[in-house]
Amino acid sequence: MRSRAALLLLASLLCACCWVGVVEAQIVALGASNIAGRGVSSSEAFPAQLERMLAAKGYNVHVANAGVNGDTNAGMLGRLDQVVPDGTKIVLLGTRGGSFNARRLGQGEQKAEFAAIIARLRSRGVTVIPVTGNGIGRKYLQADGIHLSAEGHAVLAAQVLPAVVRALRR
């Protein structure tokens, strides 16, 4: 009887250990190249830097990077349900995604796609935090003048951090 109880306890502990390594995305960063981290390593991109900043504040969350280089608002809308799993609490939505699409689409159509992304997320109970990058100076851009440097990604993560902390406290 004792050995059977010990065996059950051991099996339970092993199962628990297997689940510890599984982290469901609680926060998803969605957008185009500056969200994806074009030109920097994945550990330097703003989602990874934000995750480290949150950990330093005691938050045990995962920030999944669902940025895609060259993405458009229509592309983000099309893959939204795939990259934002059930249980996601917050989506950090890059507001500049699809801006190059303005040559092919009118501003009204672009805004409609962006509004559809926000509406779909909110209907699922997801808090949407816009990621604008406003105020990040040219010194934080790569040589192309468009994409953030590693330091620029750190500045962006620090900009977004207070809003994410407020959303996590709700």
Short mmCIF file of C-alpha atoms in Angstrom, two decimals, residues 23-24 26-27 47-63 89-90 129 157 160-170:
data_model
loop_
_atom_site.label_atom_id
_atom_site.label_comp_id
_atom_site.label_asym_id
_atom_site.label_seq_id
_atom_site.Cartn_x
_atom_site.Cartn_y
_atom_site.Cartn_z
CA VAL A 23 4.24 28.52 -21.00
CA GLU A 24 1.17 29.69 -22.84
CA GLN A 26 -0.13 35.57 -22.14
CA ILE A 27 1.11 38.54 -24.16
CA PRO A 47 9.15 41.59 -27.18
CA ALA A 48 12.11 39.74 -25.63
CA GLN A 49 13.40 42.89 -23.94
CA LEU A 50 9.92 43.63 -22.58
CA GLU A 51 9.65 40.08 -21.21
CA ARG A 52 12.94 40.56 -19.34
CA MET A 53 11.79 43.94 -17.98
CA LEU A 54 8.54 42.36 -16.74
CA ALA A 55 10.47 39.49 -15.13
CA ALA A 56 12.66 42.02 -13.33
CA LYS A 57 9.45 43.48 -11.88
CA GLY A 58 8.33 40.04 -10.72
CA TYR A 59 5.88 39.18 -13.53
CA ASN A 60 6.01 35.60 -14.78
CA VAL A 61 4.70 36.14 -18.30
CA HIS A 62 5.75 35.21 -21.80
CA VAL A 63 5.76 37.81 -24.57
CA LYS A 89 -4.43 38.60 -21.98
CA ILE A 90 -2.71 41.37 -23.90
CA ILE A 129 -2.10 48.14 -26.30
CA ALA A 157 10.04 48.17 -24.52
CA VAL A 160 5.29 50.11 -23.45
CA LEU A 161 6.18 48.70 -20.01
CA PRO A 162 3.93 50.96 -17.87
CA ALA A 163 0.82 50.21 -19.96
CA VAL A 164 1.53 46.47 -19.83
CA VAL A 165 1.99 46.55 -16.05
CA ARG A 166 -1.32 48.41 -15.66
CA ALA A 167 -3.09 45.84 -17.86
CA LEU A 168 -1.59 42.91 -15.92
CA ARG A 169 -2.80 44.38 -12.63
CA ARG A 170 -6.43 44.42 -13.83
#
